[in-house]
PDB file of N, CA and C in Angstrom:
ATOM      1  N   MET X 361      -0.711 -18.238   1.972  1.00  0.00           N
ATOM      2  CA  MET X 361      -0.484 -16.626   1.438  1.00  0.00           C
ATOM      3  C   MET X 361       0.889 -16.407   2.319  1.00  0.00           C
ATOM      4  N   ALA X 362       1.898 -15.942   1.650  1.00  0.00           N
ATOM      5  CA  ALA X 362       3.213 -15.228   2.280  1.00  0.00           C
ATOM      6  C   ALA X 362       3.835 -14.399   1.413  1.00  0.00           C
ATOM      7  N   PHE X 363       3.482 -13.322   2.349  1.00  0.00           N
ATOM      8  CA  PHE X 363       4.354 -12.037   1.687  1.00  0.00           C
ATOM      9  C   PHE X 363       5.717 -12.267   1.424  1.00  0.00           C
ATOM     10  N   ILE X 364       6.318 -11.574   0.480  1.00  0.00           N
ATOM     11  CA  ILE X 364       7.831 -11.705   0.330  1.00  0.00           C
ATOM     12  C   ILE X 364       8.599 -10.347   0.864  1.00  0.00           C
ATOM     13  N   ARG X 365       9.101  -9.868   1.596  1.00  0.00           N
ATOM     14  CA  ARG X 365       9.431  -8.629   1.995  1.00  0.00           C
ATOM     15  C   ARG X 365      10.440  -8.270   1.087  1.00  0.00           C
ATOM     16  N   VAL X 366      10.173  -7.036   1.031  1.00  0.00           N
ATOM     17  CA  VAL X 366      11.392  -6.465  -0.276  1.00  0.00           C
ATOM     18  C   VAL X 366      11.625  -5.156   0.137  1.00  0.00           C
ATOM     19  N   ALA X 367      12.849  -4.741  -0.300  1.00  0.00           N
ATOM     20  CA  ALA X 367      13.282  -3.031   0.022  1.00  0.00           C
ATOM     21  C   ALA X 367      12.172  -2.188  -0.198  1.00  0.00           C
ATOM     22  N   PRO X 368      11.781  -1.014   0.517  1.00  0.00           N
ATOM     23  CA  PRO X 368      10.874  -0.504   0.254  1.00  0.00           C
ATOM     24  C   PRO X 368      11.101   0.397  -1.007  1.00  0.00           C
ATOM     25  N   VAL X 369       9.739   0.192  -1.610  1.00  0.00           N
ATOM     26  CA  VAL X 369       9.904   0.831  -3.184  1.00  0.00           C
ATOM     27  C   VAL X 369       8.968   1.950  -3.093  1.00  0.00           C
ATOM     28  N   GLN X 370       9.390   3.346  -3.482  1.00  0.00           N
ATOM     29  CA  GLN X 370       8.672   4.466  -3.619  1.00  0.00           C
ATOM     30  C   GLN X 370       7.964   4.282  -4.922  1.00  0.00           C
ATOM     31  N   VAL X 371       6.336   4.421  -4.404  1.00  0.00           N
ATOM     32  CA  VAL X 371       5.475   4.218  -5.577  1.00  0.00           C
ATOM     33  C   VAL X 371       4.334   5.308  -5.583  1.00  0.00           C
ATOM     34  N   HIS X 372       3.626   5.447  -6.639  1.00  0.00           N
ATOM     35  CA  HIS X 372       2.428   6.821  -6.834  1.00  0.00           C
ATOM     36  C   HIS X 372       1.374   5.936  -6.624  1.00  0.00           C
ATOM     37  N   VAL X 373       0.626   6.308  -5.572  1.00  0.00           N
ATOM     38  CA  VAL X 373      -0.945   6.079  -5.230  1.00  0.00           C
ATOM     39  C   VAL X 373      -2.049   6.891  -5.430  1.00  0.00           C
ATOM     40  N   ARG X 374      -3.038   6.455  -6.221  1.00  0.00           N
ATOM     41  CA  ARG X 374      -4.085   7.510  -6.405  1.00  0.00           C
ATOM     42  C   ARG X 374      -5.087   6.749  -5.237  1.00  0.00           C
ATOM     43  N   THR X 375      -5.634   7.884  -4.678  1.00  0.00           N
ATOM     44  CA  THR X 375      -6.594   7.466  -3.408  1.00  0.00           C
ATOM     45  C   THR X 375      -7.950   8.015  -3.656  1.00  0.00           C
ATOM     46  N   ASP X 376      -8.933   7.532  -2.820  1.00  0.00           N
ATOM     47  CA  ASP X 376     -10.304   8.005  -3.090  1.00  0.00           C
ATOM     48  C   ASP X 376     -10.373   9.354  -2.409  1.00  0.00           C
ATOM     49  N   TRP X 377     -10.926  10.312  -3.096  1.00  0.00           N
ATOM     50  CA  TRP X 377     -11.211  11.722  -2.376  1.00  0.00           C
ATOM     51  C   TRP X 377     -11.284  12.064  -0.996  1.00  0.00           C
ATOM     52  N   PHE X 378     -12.588  11.077  -0.554  1.00  0.00           N
ATOM     53  CA  PHE X 378     -13.245  11.170   0.479  1.00  0.00           C
ATOM     54  C   PHE X 378     -12.670  10.404   1.510  1.00  0.00           C
ATOM     55  N   SER X 379     -12.452   9.089   1.456  1.00  0.00           N
ATOM     56  CA  SER X 379     -11.873   8.494   2.473  1.00  0.00           C
ATOM     57  C   SER X 379     -10.437   7.990   2.581  1.00  0.00           C
ATOM     58  N   GLY X 380      -9.843   8.440   1.677  1.00  0.00           N
ATOM     59  CA  GLY X 380      -8.237   8.477   1.709  1.00  0.00           C
ATOM     60  C   GLY X 380      -7.784   6.746   1.322  1.00  0.00           C
ATOM     61  N   ARG X 381      -8.585   5.915   0.872  1.00  0.00           N
ATOM     62  CA  ARG X 381      -8.267   4.694   0.460  1.00  0.00           C
ATOM     63  C   ARG X 381      -7.533   4.762  -0.791  1.00  0.00           C
ATOM     64  N   PRO X 382      -6.537   3.769  -0.832  1.00  0.00           N
ATOM     65  CA  PRO X 382      -5.907   3.560  -2.091  1.00  0.00           C
ATOM     66  C   PRO X 382      -6.860   3.015  -3.194  1.00  0.00           C
ATOM     67  N   ARG X 383      -6.628   3.624  -4.390  1.00  0.00           N
ATOM     68  CA  ARG X 383      -7.649   3.014  -5.395  1.00  0.00           C
ATOM     69  C   ARG X 383      -6.740   2.574  -6.913  1.00  0.00           C
ATOM     70  N   GLU X 384      -5.486   3.148  -6.861  1.00  0.00           N
ATOM     71  CA  GLU X 384      -4.628   2.844  -7.759  1.00  0.00           C
ATOM     72  C   GLU X 384      -2.929   2.971  -7.461  1.00  0.00           C
ATOM     73  N   VAL X 385      -2.285   1.775  -7.848  1.00  0.00           N
ATOM     74  CA  VAL X 385      -0.949   2.182  -7.705  1.00  0.00           C
ATOM     75  C   VAL X 385      -0.084   2.196  -9.018  1.00  0.00           C
ATOM     76  N   THR X 386       0.899   2.849  -8.959  1.00  0.00           N
ATOM     77  CA  THR X 386       1.699   2.981 -10.206  1.00  0.00           C
ATOM     78  C   THR X 386       3.143   2.678  -9.841  1.00  0.00           C
ATOM     79  N   TRP X 387       3.542   1.827 -10.305  1.00  0.00           N
ATOM     80  CA  TRP X 387       4.850   1.219  -9.879  1.00  0.00           C
ATOM     81  C   TRP X 387       5.798   1.207 -11.035  1.00  0.00           C
ATOM     82  N   GLY X 388       6.829   2.069 -11.334  1.00  0.00           N
ATOM     83  CA  GLY X 388       7.384   2.027 -12.559  1.00  0.00           C
ATOM     84  C   GLY X 388       6.599   2.448 -13.680  1.00  0.00           C
ATOM     85  N   ASP X 389       6.457   1.937 -14.973  1.00  0.00           N
ATOM     86  CA  ASP X 389       5.427   2.340 -16.118  1.00  0.00           C
ATOM     87  C   ASP X 389       4.210   1.561 -16.088  1.00  0.00           C
ATOM     88  N   GLU X 390       3.980   0.713 -14.765  1.00  0.00           N
ATOM     89  CA  GLU X 390       2.966  -0.223 -14.951  1.00  0.00           C
ATOM     90  C   GLU X 390       1.696   0.357 -13.691  1.00  0.00           C
ATOM     91  N   ARG X 391       0.528   0.546 -14.174  1.00  0.00           N
ATOM     92  CA  ARG X 391      -0.563   0.930 -13.613  1.00  0.00           C
ATOM     93  C   ARG X 391      -1.274  -0.138 -12.915  1.00  0.00           C
ATOM     94  N   LEU X 392      -1.521  -0.661 -11.955  1.00  0.00           N
ATOM     95  CA  LEU X 392      -2.196  -1.434 -10.919  1.00  0.00           C
ATOM     96  C   LEU X 392      -3.741  -0.986 -10.335  1.00  0.00           C
ATOM     97  N   PRO X 393      -4.651  -1.232 -10.884  1.00  0.00           N
ATOM     98  CA  PRO X 393      -6.129  -0.843 -10.054  1.00  0.00           C
ATOM     99  C   PRO X 393      -5.762  -1.737  -9.002  1.00  0.00           C
ATOM    100  N   ILE X 394      -6.639  -1.278  -8.080  1.00  0.00           N
ATOM    101  CA  ILE X 394      -6.808  -1.998  -6.447  1.00  0.00           C
ATOM    102  C   ILE X 394      -8.237  -2.548  -6.786  1.00  0.00           C
ATOM    103  N   THR X 395      -7.943  -4.091  -6.458  1.00  0.00           N
ATOM    104  CA  THR X 395      -9.701  -4.418  -6.619  1.00  0.00           C
ATOM    105  C   THR X 395     -10.159  -4.762  -5.193  1.00  0.00           C
ATOM    106  N   HIS X 396      -9.246  -4.693  -4.134  1.00  0.00           N
ATOM    107  CA  HIS X 396     -10.112  -4.809  -2.882  1.00  0.00           C
ATOM    108  C   HIS X 396      -8.881  -4.552  -1.915  1.00  0.00           C
ATOM    109  N   LEU X 397      -9.506  -4.042  -0.851  1.00  0.00           N
ATOM    110  CA  LEU X 397      -8.861  -3.434   0.285  1.00  0.00           C
ATOM    111  C   LEU X 397      -8.725  -4.802   1.472  1.00  0.00           C
ATOM    112  N   ALA X 398      -8.012  -5.396   1.616  1.00  0.00           N
ATOM    113  CA  ALA X 398      -7.891  -6.679   2.763  1.00  0.00           C
ATOM    114  C   ALA X 398      -7.828  -6.376   4.068  1.00  0.00           C
ATOM    115  N   ALA X 399      -6.497  -5.371   4.358  1.00  0.00           N
ATOM    116  CA  ALA X 399      -6.469  -5.098   5.748  1.00  0.00           C
ATOM    117  C   ALA X 399      -5.912  -3.617   5.960  1.00  0.00           C
ATOM    118  N   LEU X 400      -6.237  -3.015   7.112  1.00  0.00           N
ATOM    119  CA  LEU X 400      -5.907  -1.599   7.378  1.00  0.00           C
ATOM    120  C   LEU X 400      -5.154  -1.604   8.668  1.00  0.00           C
ATOM    121  N   ARG X 401      -4.217  -0.904   8.783  1.00  0.00           N
ATOM    122  CA  ARG X 401      -3.476  -0.761  10.185  1.00  0.00           C
ATOM    123  C   ARG X 401      -2.712   0.587  10.412  1.00  0.00           C
ATOM    124  N   GLU X 402      -3.519   1.234  11.631  1.00  0.00           N
ATOM    125  CA  GLU X 402      -3.105   2.756  11.599  1.00  0.00           C
ATOM    126  C   GLU X 402      -2.256   2.345  12.742  1.00  0.00           C
ATOM    127  N   GLU X 403      -0.980   3.246  12.585  1.00  0.00           N
ATOM    128  CA  GLU X 403       0.055   3.166  13.804  1.00  0.00           C
ATOM    129  C   GLU X 403       0.429   4.478  14.114  1.00  0.00           C
ATOM    130  N   ALA X 404      -0.805   5.131  14.646  1.00  0.00           N
ATOM    131  CA  ALA X 404      -0.560   6.683  14.895  1.00  0.00           C
ATOM    132  C   ALA X 404      -0.305   6.672  16.404  1.00  0.00           C
ATOM    133  N   ALA X 405      -0.379   5.823  17.499  1.00  0.00           N
ATOM    134  CA  ALA X 405       0.168   6.067  18.528  1.00  0.00           C
ATOM    135  C   ALA X 405       1.606   5.353  19.272  1.00  0.00           C
ATOM    136  N   ALA X 406       1.910   4.494  18.570  1.00  0.00           N
ATOM    137  CA  ALA X 406       3.207   4.134  18.765  1.00  0.00           C
ATOM    138  C   ALA X 406       4.022   3.959  17.563  1.00  0.00           C
ATOM    139  N   TYR X 407       5.250   4.775  17.449  1.00  0.00           N
ATOM    140  CA  TYR X 407       5.849   4.747  16.083  1.00  0.00           C
ATOM    141  C   TYR X 407       7.297   5.157  16.211  1.00  0.00           C
ATOM    142  N   PRO X 408       8.028   4.959  15.581  1.00  0.00           N
ATOM    143  CA  PRO X 408       9.654   5.385  15.665  1.00  0.00           C
ATOM    144  C   PRO X 408       9.548   7.057  15.551  1.00  0.00           C
ATOM    145  N   VAL X 409      10.421   7.508  16.450  1.00  0.00           N
ATOM    146  CA  VAL X 409      10.336   9.162  16.305  1.00  0.00           C
ATOM    147  C   VAL X 409      10.633   9.682  15.041  1.00  0.00           C
ATOM    148  N   ILE X 410      11.561   8.772  14.442  1.00  0.00           N
ATOM    149  CA  ILE X 410      12.583   9.312  13.509  1.00  0.00           C
ATOM    150  C   ILE X 410      11.927   9.366  12.082  1.00  0.00           C
ATOM    151  N   THR X 411      10.813   8.109  12.035  1.00  0.00           N
ATOM    152  CA  THR X 411       9.671   8.203  10.535  1.00  0.00           C
ATOM    153  C   THR X 411       8.273   8.812  10.957  1.00  0.00           C
ATOM    154  N   GLY X 412       8.081   8.847  12.164  1.00  0.00           N
ATOM    155  CA  GLY X 412       6.394   9.238  12.487  1.00  0.00           C
ATOM    156  C   GLY X 412       5.447   8.378  12.283  1.00  0.00           C
ATOM    157  N   PRO X 413       4.413   8.805  12.085  1.00  0.00           N
ATOM    158  CA  PRO X 413       3.130   7.884  12.260  1.00  0.00           C
ATOM    159  C   PRO X 413       2.957   7.518  10.588  1.00  0.00           C
ATOM    160  N   ARG X 414       2.221   5.973  10.970  1.00  0.00           N
ATOM    161  CA  ARG X 414       2.055   5.717   9.588  1.00  0.00           C
ATOM    162  C   ARG X 414       1.096   4.747   9.270  1.00  0.00           C
ATOM    163  N   THR X 415       0.375   4.562   8.276  1.00  0.00           N
ATOM    164  CA  THR X 415      -1.011   3.565   8.011  1.00  0.00           C
ATOM    165  C   THR X 415      -0.349   2.196   7.153  1.00  0.00           C
ATOM    166  N   LEU X 416      -0.702   1.224   7.391  1.00  0.00           N
ATOM    167  CA  LEU X 416      -0.362   0.161   6.531  1.00  0.00           C
ATOM    168  C   LEU X 416      -1.476  -0.557   5.728  1.00  0.00           C
ATOM    169  N   PHE X 417      -1.340  -0.616   4.455  1.00  0.00           N
ATOM    170  CA  PHE X 417      -2.722  -1.245   3.629  1.00  0.00           C
ATOM    171  C   PHE X 417      -2.358  -2.409   3.060  1.00  0.00           C
ATOM    172  N   GLU X 418      -3.264  -3.641   3.056  1.00  0.00           N
ATOM    173  CA  GLU X 418      -2.932  -4.756   2.224  1.00  0.00           C
ATOM    174  C   GLU X 418      -3.908  -4.629   1.374  1.00  0.00           C
ATOM    175  N   VAL X 419      -3.450  -4.802   0.176  1.00  0.00           N
ATOM    176  CA  VAL X 419      -4.423  -4.818  -0.920  1.00  0.00           C
ATOM    177  C   VAL X 419      -4.252  -5.265  -2.281  1.00  0.00           C
ATOM    178  N   GLU X 420      -5.372  -5.759  -2.802  1.00  0.00           N
ATOM    179  CA  GLU X 420      -5.085  -6.779  -3.849  1.00  0.00           C
ATOM    180  C   GLU X 420      -5.482  -6.156  -5.250  1.00  0.00           C
ATOM    181  N   THR X 421      -4.581  -6.531  -5.984  1.00  0.00           N
ATOM    182  CA  THR X 421      -4.345  -5.832  -7.562  1.00  0.00           C
ATOM    183  C   THR X 421      -4.603  -7.213  -8.514  1.00  0.00           C
ATOM    184  N   PRO X 422      -4.906  -7.040  -9.657  1.00  0.00           N
ATOM    185  CA  PRO X 422      -5.098  -8.067 -10.784  1.00  0.00           C
ATOM    186  C   PRO X 422      -3.849  -8.766 -10.787  1.00  0.00           C
ATOM    187  N   ARG X 423      -2.662  -8.271 -10.687  1.00  0.00           N
ATOM    188  CA  ARG X 423      -1.405  -9.145 -10.588  1.00  0.00           C
ATOM    189  C   ARG X 423      -0.796  -9.669  -9.382  1.00  0.00           C
ATOM    190  N   ALA X 424      -1.000  -8.924  -8.092  1.00  0.00           N
ATOM    191  CA  ALA X 424      -0.313  -9.340  -6.858  1.00  0.00           C
ATOM    192  C   ALA X 424      -1.153  -8.859  -5.634  1.00  0.00           C
ATOM    193  N   ARG X 425      -0.736  -9.322  -4.396  1.00  0.00           N
ATOM    194  CA  ARG X 425      -1.356  -8.718  -3.456  1.00  0.00           C
ATOM    195  C   ARG X 425       0.060  -8.080  -2.899  1.00  0.00           C
ATOM    196  N   LEU X 426      -0.522  -6.542  -2.690  1.00  0.00           N
ATOM    197  CA  LEU X 426       0.886  -5.790  -2.264  1.00  0.00           C
ATOM    198  C   LEU X 426       0.596  -5.381  -0.704  1.00  0.00           C
ATOM    199  N   SER X 427       1.849  -5.055   0.065  1.00  0.00           N
ATOM    200  CA  SER X 427       1.713  -4.162   1.447  1.00  0.00           C
ATOM    201  C   SER X 427       1.902  -2.898   1.117  1.00  0.00           C
ATOM    202  N   LEU X 428       1.305  -1.786   1.384  1.00  0.00           N
ATOM    203  CA  LEU X 428       1.360  -0.547   1.135  1.00  0.00           C
ATOM    204  C   LEU X 428       1.740   0.057   2.354  1.00  0.00           C
ATOM    205  N   THR X 429       2.267   1.218   2.654  1.00  0.00           N
ATOM    206  CA  THR X 429       2.823   1.732   3.356  1.00  0.00           C
ATOM    207  C   THR X 429       2.844   3.259   3.017  1.00  0.00           C
ATOM    208  N   TYR X 430       2.027   4.279   4.329  1.00  0.00           N
ATOM    209  CA  TYR X 430       1.724   5.563   3.924  1.00  0.00           C
ATOM    210  C   TYR X 430       2.447   6.374   5.144  1.00  0.00           C
ATOM    211  N   GLN X 431       3.576   7.096   4.977  1.00  0.00           N
ATOM    212  CA  GLN X 431       4.163   7.702   5.774  1.00  0.00           C
ATOM    213  C   GLN X 431       3.923   8.716   5.908  1.00  0.00           C
ATOM    214  N   HIS X 432       2.952   9.395   7.256  1.00  0.00           N
ATOM    215  CA  HIS X 432       2.311  10.862   7.195  1.00  0.00           C
ATOM    216  C   HIS X 432       3.506  11.787   7.213  1.00  0.00           C
ATOM    217  N   ARG X 433       4.326  11.818   7.787  1.00  0.00           N
ATOM    218  CA  ARG X 433       5.142  13.054   7.916  1.00  0.00           C
ATOM    219  C   ARG X 433       5.713  13.252   6.791  1.00  0.00           C
ATOM    220  N   SER X 434       6.438  12.483   5.962  1.00  0.00           N
ATOM    221  CA  SER X 434       6.769  12.700   4.557  1.00  0.00           C
ATOM    222  C   SER X 434       5.907  12.436   3.449  1.00  0.00           C
ATOM    223  N   ARG X 435       5.062  12.114   3.634  1.00  0.00           N
ATOM    224  CA  ARG X 435       3.635  12.007   2.633  1.00  0.00           C
ATOM    225  C   ARG X 435       4.282  11.035   1.691  1.00  0.00           C
ATOM    226  N   ARG X 436       4.899  10.112   1.693  1.00  0.00           N
ATOM    227  CA  ARG X 436       5.250   9.100   0.896  1.00  0.00           C
ATOM    228  C   ARG X 436       4.631   7.640   1.000  1.00  0.00           C
ATOM    229  N   TRP X 437       4.411   7.216  -0.234  1.00  0.00           N
ATOM    230  CA  TRP X 437       3.968   5.561  -0.049  1.00  0.00           C
ATOM    231  C   TRP X 437       5.195   4.817  -0.800  1.00  0.00           C
ATOM    232  N   THR X 438       4.881   3.809  -0.129  1.00  0.00           N
ATOM    233  CA  THR X 438       6.061   2.618  -0.368  1.00  0.00           C
ATOM    234  C   THR X 438       5.333   1.340  -0.786  1.00  0.00           C
ATOM    235  N   VAL X 439       6.047   0.461  -1.350  1.00  0.00           N
ATOM    236  CA  VAL X 439       5.525  -0.914  -1.334  1.00  0.00           C
ATOM    237  C   VAL X 439       6.655  -1.840  -0.474  1.00  0.00           C
ATOM    238  N   THR X 440       6.102  -2.514   0.636  1.00  0.00           N
ATOM    239  CA  THR X 440       7.076  -2.982   1.512  1.00  0.00           C
ATOM    240  C   THR X 440       7.117  -4.563   1.494  1.00  0.00           C
ATOM    241  N   ALA X 441       6.002  -5.326   1.020  1.00  0.00           N
ATOM    242  CA  ALA X 441       6.118  -6.697   0.594  1.00  0.00           C
ATOM    243  C   ALA X 441       5.174  -6.861  -0.699  1.00  0.00           C
ATOM    244  N   VAL X 442       5.206  -8.344  -1.106  1.00  0.00           N
ATOM    245  CA  VAL X 442       4.568  -8.498  -2.453  1.00  0.00           C
ATOM    246  C   VAL X 442       4.305 -10.010  -2.132  1.00  0.00           C
ATOM    247  N   ASP X 443       3.026 -10.566  -2.479  1.00  0.00           N
ATOM    248  CA  ASP X 443       2.609 -11.626  -2.948  1.00  0.00           C
ATOM    249  C   ASP X 443       2.302 -12.027  -4.165  1.00  0.00           C
ATOM    250  N   GLU X 444       2.867 -12.420  -5.048  1.00  0.00           N
ATOM    251  CA  GLU X 444       2.545 -12.767  -6.291  1.00  0.00           C
ATOM    252  C   GLU X 444       1.755 -14.127  -6.543  1.00  0.00           C
ATOM    253  N   ASN X 445       1.927 -14.912  -5.333  1.00  0.00           N
ATOM    254  CA  ASN X 445       1.372 -16.447  -5.668  1.00  0.00           C
ATOM    255  C   ASN X 445      -0.002 -16.111  -4.878  1.00  0.00           C
ATOM    256  N   ARG X 446      -0.700 -15.239  -4.894  1.00  0.00           N
ATOM    257  CA  ARG X 446      -2.060 -15.013  -3.957  1.00  0.00           C
ATOM    258  C   ARG X 446      -2.978 -16.292  -4.666  1.00  0.00           C
ATOM    259  N   ARG X 447      -3.877 -16.594  -4.026  1.00  0.00           N
ATOM    260  CA  ARG X 447      -5.094 -17.434  -4.246  1.00  0.00           C
ATOM    261  C   ARG X 447      -6.176 -16.672  -4.706  1.00  0.00           C
ATOM    262  N   THR X 448      -6.722 -16.864  -6.205  1.00  0.00           N
ATOM    263  CA  THR X 448      -7.750 -15.877  -6.188  1.00  0.00           C
ATOM    264  C   THR X 448      -8.988 -16.438  -5.745  1.00  0.00           C
ATOM    265  N   ALA X 449     -10.269 -15.445  -5.477  1.00  0.00           N
ATOM    266  CA  ALA X 449     -11.356 -15.825  -5.034  1.00  0.00           C
ATOM    267  C   ALA X 449     -12.122 -16.559  -5.879  1.00  0.00           C
ATOM    268  N   ALA X 450     -12.843 -17.943  -5.514  1.00  0.00           N
ATOM    269  CA  ALA X 450     -13.702 -18.340  -6.014  1.00  0.00           C
ATOM    270  C   ALA X 450     -14.893 -17.716  -6.481  1.00  0.00           C
TER     271      ALA X 450
END
């Protein structure tokens, strides 16, 4: 698996009401349901002062694996990397 870094693209993300985990990503006109949360990384202690704390999610969708970033200060979701050649689980 190799993520391809992309320029951060702002997306709309629907999250679980109680846990805050992403459930669906809307990227342009396409809605992608999230099938699996692969990794979670919280950067609350060490972060650039300009951007503030953030949380990184690696998620599986039917089309690709995405690296989502939530910036807490600005309350924005962005896609920072994509892996369209992911292996499907057997």
